[in-house]
Amino acid sequence: MAGESAERPREKASASARSMLLTVLGEFVLPRGGEVWTGTLVTALGALGVEEKSARQALARTAAEGLLASERHGRRVRWKLTEAGDRLLREGTERIYGFMRAPHQWDGRWLVLTAGVPETQRQLRHRLRTRLTWLGLGSPSPALWVVPDASKEAAVREVIRELDLTDRAYAWTGPSAGIGDTAKLITAAWDLDDVEKRYVSFIERFEGRAVSSDREAFVNQVLLIQEWRRFPFLDPDLPAELLDHAWPGPRAAAVFHDLHNRWHRRAQGEWDHMDGEAAARS
């Protein structure tokens, strides 16, 4: 048991380093053609409190997952996003920056999906859950997924196709039949109380925060994105008609976009400075 306890903090640190790496790749490397020196990433992650060993392990793990490829230049290594890595980050960027960007009208239609994956296929179940959650769907009961947004039909169809579940899934769209309690369905499908607490915490943590240097702008920009990127997984962005009180999501979104825009130039400048130093090293 003692060995397990010792392992868990290291596993958590490794996961945190990889998560931070993906945020950095999406915010600073993707817009610059998808290439970067190891030294730049190690320095950048170091500024965020990630030790060099953990940074290199995160790089190796991300490469093993097929998201990065390395190329040696003498004693130095330059990383390039693979096609899969580029696609993952572009999809993530679109979802993160587009999430709750503007209010949307609801036509009253829901999308309902049944998709049965046995317990024995845990990896497939996990992939299905991850993909559908990312699209905003919730699961009020086993094998059943719902979302009050019929426009997600094409995206859900693509997930089912990619996971080869077409013969085990069925979906339909339309308005509620008025049977049962919609509020109870929503409570079963999503933990909105927890999401609301997270929004309030996000607002309290970042609203009004100021930076005094380019390095602070870089660090806070990454931390801001790191916190915000969780919300598309957690919040289905329900129509106002389905919420019984003022939802803090739009205010949190306003804080995110305001600070991101405010810190953008200085954070990007600090990245270019770190990258320049890494490129100059022999």
XYZ file of C-alpha atoms in Angstrom:
282
model
C 0.000 0.000 0.000
C 2.848 2.369 0.811
C 4.263 1.786 -2.659
C 0.900 2.588 -4.218
C 0.640 5.806 -2.181
C 4.071 6.870 -3.358
C 3.169 6.176 -6.980
C -0.043 8.191 -7.059
C 1.501 11.657 -6.630
C 3.968 10.860 -9.430
C 1.151 9.643 -11.679
C -0.829 12.799 -10.907
C 2.196 15.003 -11.618
C 2.781 13.177 -14.907
C -0.836 13.629 -15.956
C -0.684 17.304 -14.978
C 2.530 17.834 -16.961
C 0.989 16.226 -20.051
C -2.175 18.295 -19.704
C -0.095 21.478 -19.397
C 1.979 20.409 -22.408
C -1.148 20.006 -24.550
C -2.338 23.469 -23.531
C 1.043 24.963 -24.478
C 1.091 23.093 -27.784
C -2.387 24.306 -28.675
C -1.846 27.928 -27.672
C 1.713 28.564 -28.854
C 3.005 25.772 -31.113
C -0.026 25.091 -33.314
C -0.274 28.721 -34.575
C 3.451 28.651 -35.490
C 3.349 25.737 -37.899
C 3.382 22.982 -35.283
C 7.151 22.794 -34.712
C 9.155 23.505 -31.548
C 12.501 22.799 -29.868
C 12.676 20.552 -26.807
C 14.445 23.370 -24.971
C 11.563 25.758 -25.575
C 9.042 23.328 -24.142
C 11.208 22.453 -21.147
C 11.715 26.157 -20.363
C 8.026 26.950 -20.837
C 6.860 24.086 -18.642
C 9.516 25.004 -16.087
C 7.987 28.477 -15.835
C 4.723 26.695 -15.008
C 6.308 24.698 -12.181
C 6.914 21.454 -14.094
C 10.290 19.844 -13.400
C 12.501 19.048 -16.392
C 12.226 15.288 -15.876
C 8.437 15.477 -15.811
C 8.444 17.729 -18.881
C 10.549 15.253 -20.861
C 8.370 12.360 -19.713
C 5.266 14.250 -20.853
C 6.903 14.805 -24.249
C 7.783 11.129 -24.568
C 4.286 10.065 -23.571
C 2.640 12.469 -26.005
C 4.916 11.212 -28.783
C 4.088 7.591 -27.877
C 0.411 8.467 -28.326
C 1.165 9.534 -31.886
C 0.608 13.265 -31.383
C 4.234 14.386 -31.786
C 7.191 13.238 -33.900
C 10.826 14.115 -33.187
C 13.631 15.087 -35.531
C 17.242 15.372 -34.415
C 19.330 18.427 -35.368
C 22.805 17.622 -34.127
C 22.522 17.412 -30.349
C 19.125 19.073 -30.313
C 15.654 17.687 -30.947
C 12.838 19.463 -32.725
C 9.267 18.249 -32.341
C 6.521 18.451 -34.926
C 2.827 17.851 -34.502
C 1.659 14.767 -36.360
C -1.501 14.832 -38.443
C -3.376 13.332 -35.485
C -1.863 15.862 -33.085
C -2.697 18.771 -35.374
C -6.280 17.576 -35.745
C -6.721 17.019 -31.998
C -5.442 20.484 -31.115
C -7.432 22.246 -33.839
C -10.633 20.552 -32.716
C -9.825 21.383 -29.106
C -9.023 25.007 -29.916
C -12.283 25.434 -31.810
C -14.300 23.916 -28.979
C -12.508 25.765 -26.164
C -12.616 29.230 -27.734
C -16.047 28.795 -29.272
C -17.633 27.396 -26.117
C -20.274 29.722 -24.691
C -18.940 32.502 -26.902
C -22.439 33.770 -27.636
C -26.013 32.929 -26.578
C -27.887 30.569 -28.856
C -31.550 30.052 -29.637
C -33.135 26.677 -28.910
C -35.653 25.136 -31.292
C -36.977 22.810 -28.565
C -35.486 19.668 -30.111
C -33.415 17.017 -28.368
C -31.007 14.421 -29.702
C -31.318 11.005 -28.041
C -28.812 8.199 -28.572
C -28.683 4.584 -27.431
C -25.311 2.895 -27.723
C -24.622 -0.362 -25.959
C -21.019 -1.277 -25.164
C -20.459 -4.213 -22.767
C -18.430 -3.846 -19.566
C -15.797 -6.149 -21.027
C -14.908 -3.497 -23.629
C -13.799 -0.879 -21.112
C -11.470 0.986 -23.435
C -14.197 1.368 -26.052
C -16.676 2.477 -23.389
C -14.195 5.073 -22.177
C -13.563 6.392 -25.687
C -17.294 6.629 -26.363
C -17.926 8.448 -23.087
C -15.046 10.849 -23.675
C -16.138 11.719 -27.217
C -19.818 12.152 -26.368
C -19.104 14.162 -23.234
C -16.883 16.462 -25.279
C -19.888 17.075 -27.555
C -22.018 18.008 -24.529
C -24.102 14.842 -24.252
C -25.107 13.505 -20.847
C -26.021 9.986 -19.790
C -29.058 9.794 -17.469
C -28.967 5.978 -17.509
C -26.691 3.231 -18.886
C -26.406 3.164 -22.699
C -28.634 6.257 -23.042
C -27.290 9.684 -24.063
C -29.186 12.954 -24.470
C -28.540 16.590 -25.372
C -31.009 19.428 -26.078
C -29.300 20.274 -29.355
C -30.354 18.450 -32.517
C -27.564 20.162 -34.485
C -25.104 17.717 -32.857
C -26.519 14.934 -35.053
C -23.702 14.953 -37.620
C -20.982 15.058 -34.949
C -22.561 12.166 -33.027
C -22.918 10.157 -36.226
C -19.205 10.654 -36.899
C -18.272 9.444 -33.400
C -20.384 6.313 -33.821
C -18.851 5.678 -37.240
C -15.252 6.161 -36.060
C -15.772 3.816 -33.106
C -17.436 1.243 -35.374
C -20.640 1.185 -33.316
C -23.138 1.712 -36.129
C -24.678 -1.725 -35.644
C -25.057 -1.130 -31.884
C -26.414 2.409 -31.842
C -29.599 4.242 -32.714
C -30.401 7.947 -32.493
C -33.306 10.253 -33.148
C -34.138 13.941 -32.791
C -37.288 15.824 -31.933
C -39.148 17.780 -29.256
C -39.963 16.382 -25.847
C -43.184 14.395 -25.654
C -43.960 16.009 -22.309
C -43.780 12.713 -20.448
C -41.805 12.734 -17.216
C -39.874 15.458 -15.412
C -37.282 17.211 -17.584
C -35.560 18.669 -14.508
C -34.973 15.161 -13.134
C -33.607 14.024 -16.498
C -31.133 16.913 -16.508
C -30.063 16.185 -12.920
C -29.444 12.541 -13.818
C -27.506 13.404 -16.993
C -25.249 16.203 -15.698
C -23.881 17.274 -12.309
C -24.802 20.926 -12.751
C -24.333 21.764 -9.058
C -20.674 20.820 -9.350
C -20.296 22.705 -12.634
C -21.810 25.825 -11.090
C -19.384 25.679 -8.158
C -16.499 25.368 -10.603
C -17.674 28.408 -12.541
C -17.914 30.483 -9.370
C -14.439 29.323 -8.334
C -13.067 30.196 -11.789
C -14.532 33.688 -11.587
C -13.207 34.253 -8.070
C -9.747 33.025 -9.075
C -9.272 35.042 -12.262
C -11.617 38.029 -12.395
C -9.653 41.246 -12.014
C -6.250 39.507 -12.081
C -3.406 41.668 -13.404
C 0.092 40.789 -14.619
C 3.239 42.878 -14.343
C 5.581 41.139 -16.820
C 5.584 39.104 -20.008
C 6.547 36.003 -18.013
C 3.548 36.516 -15.703
C 1.331 37.011 -18.751
C 2.567 33.712 -20.213
C 2.102 31.753 -16.976
C -1.330 33.182 -16.248
C -2.466 32.730 -19.848
C -1.664 29.021 -19.696
C -3.290 28.617 -16.276
C -6.374 30.465 -17.532
C -6.731 28.170 -20.544
C -5.912 25.131 -18.433
C -8.857 25.870 -16.151
C -11.286 26.939 -18.867
C -10.656 23.945 -21.149
C -12.382 21.664 -18.614
C -15.768 23.332 -18.960
C -16.726 22.009 -22.426
C -16.397 18.518 -20.884
C -18.519 19.422 -17.865
C -21.177 21.876 -19.020
C -23.693 20.924 -21.760
C -24.422 24.652 -22.254
C -28.125 24.126 -21.736
C -30.645 26.548 -23.241
C -31.898 29.199 -20.823
C -35.349 27.601 -21.045
C -34.006 24.541 -19.211
C -32.251 26.433 -16.391
C -34.162 27.503 -13.310
C -31.853 30.386 -12.287
C -29.160 32.722 -13.609
C -26.316 30.497 -14.791
C -22.740 31.744 -14.063
C -21.349 30.221 -17.272
C -21.727 33.358 -19.442
C -20.010 35.513 -16.812
C -17.147 33.019 -16.531
C -16.868 32.993 -20.339
C -16.669 36.787 -20.373
C -13.852 36.675 -17.803
C -11.986 34.071 -19.861
C -12.190 35.897 -23.183
C -11.428 39.313 -21.677
C -8.287 38.116 -19.902
C -7.169 35.948 -22.811
C -7.367 38.925 -25.157
C -5.673 41.199 -22.625
C -2.727 38.874 -22.009
C -2.374 37.493 -25.532
C 0.279 39.830 -26.965
C 2.568 39.687 -23.920
C 2.200 35.906 -23.512
C 3.029 35.318 -27.179
C 5.994 37.672 -26.889
C 7.348 35.704 -23.924
C 6.990 32.474 -25.897
C 8.966 33.962 -28.795
C 11.652 35.045 -26.321
C 11.943 31.532 -24.838
C 11.958 29.986 -28.308
C 14.660 32.353 -29.485
C 16.875 31.470 -26.540
C 16.370 27.752 -27.185
C 17.211 28.143 -30.885
C 20.412 30.025 -30.006
C 21.736 27.276 -27.750
C 24.363 25.017 -29.250
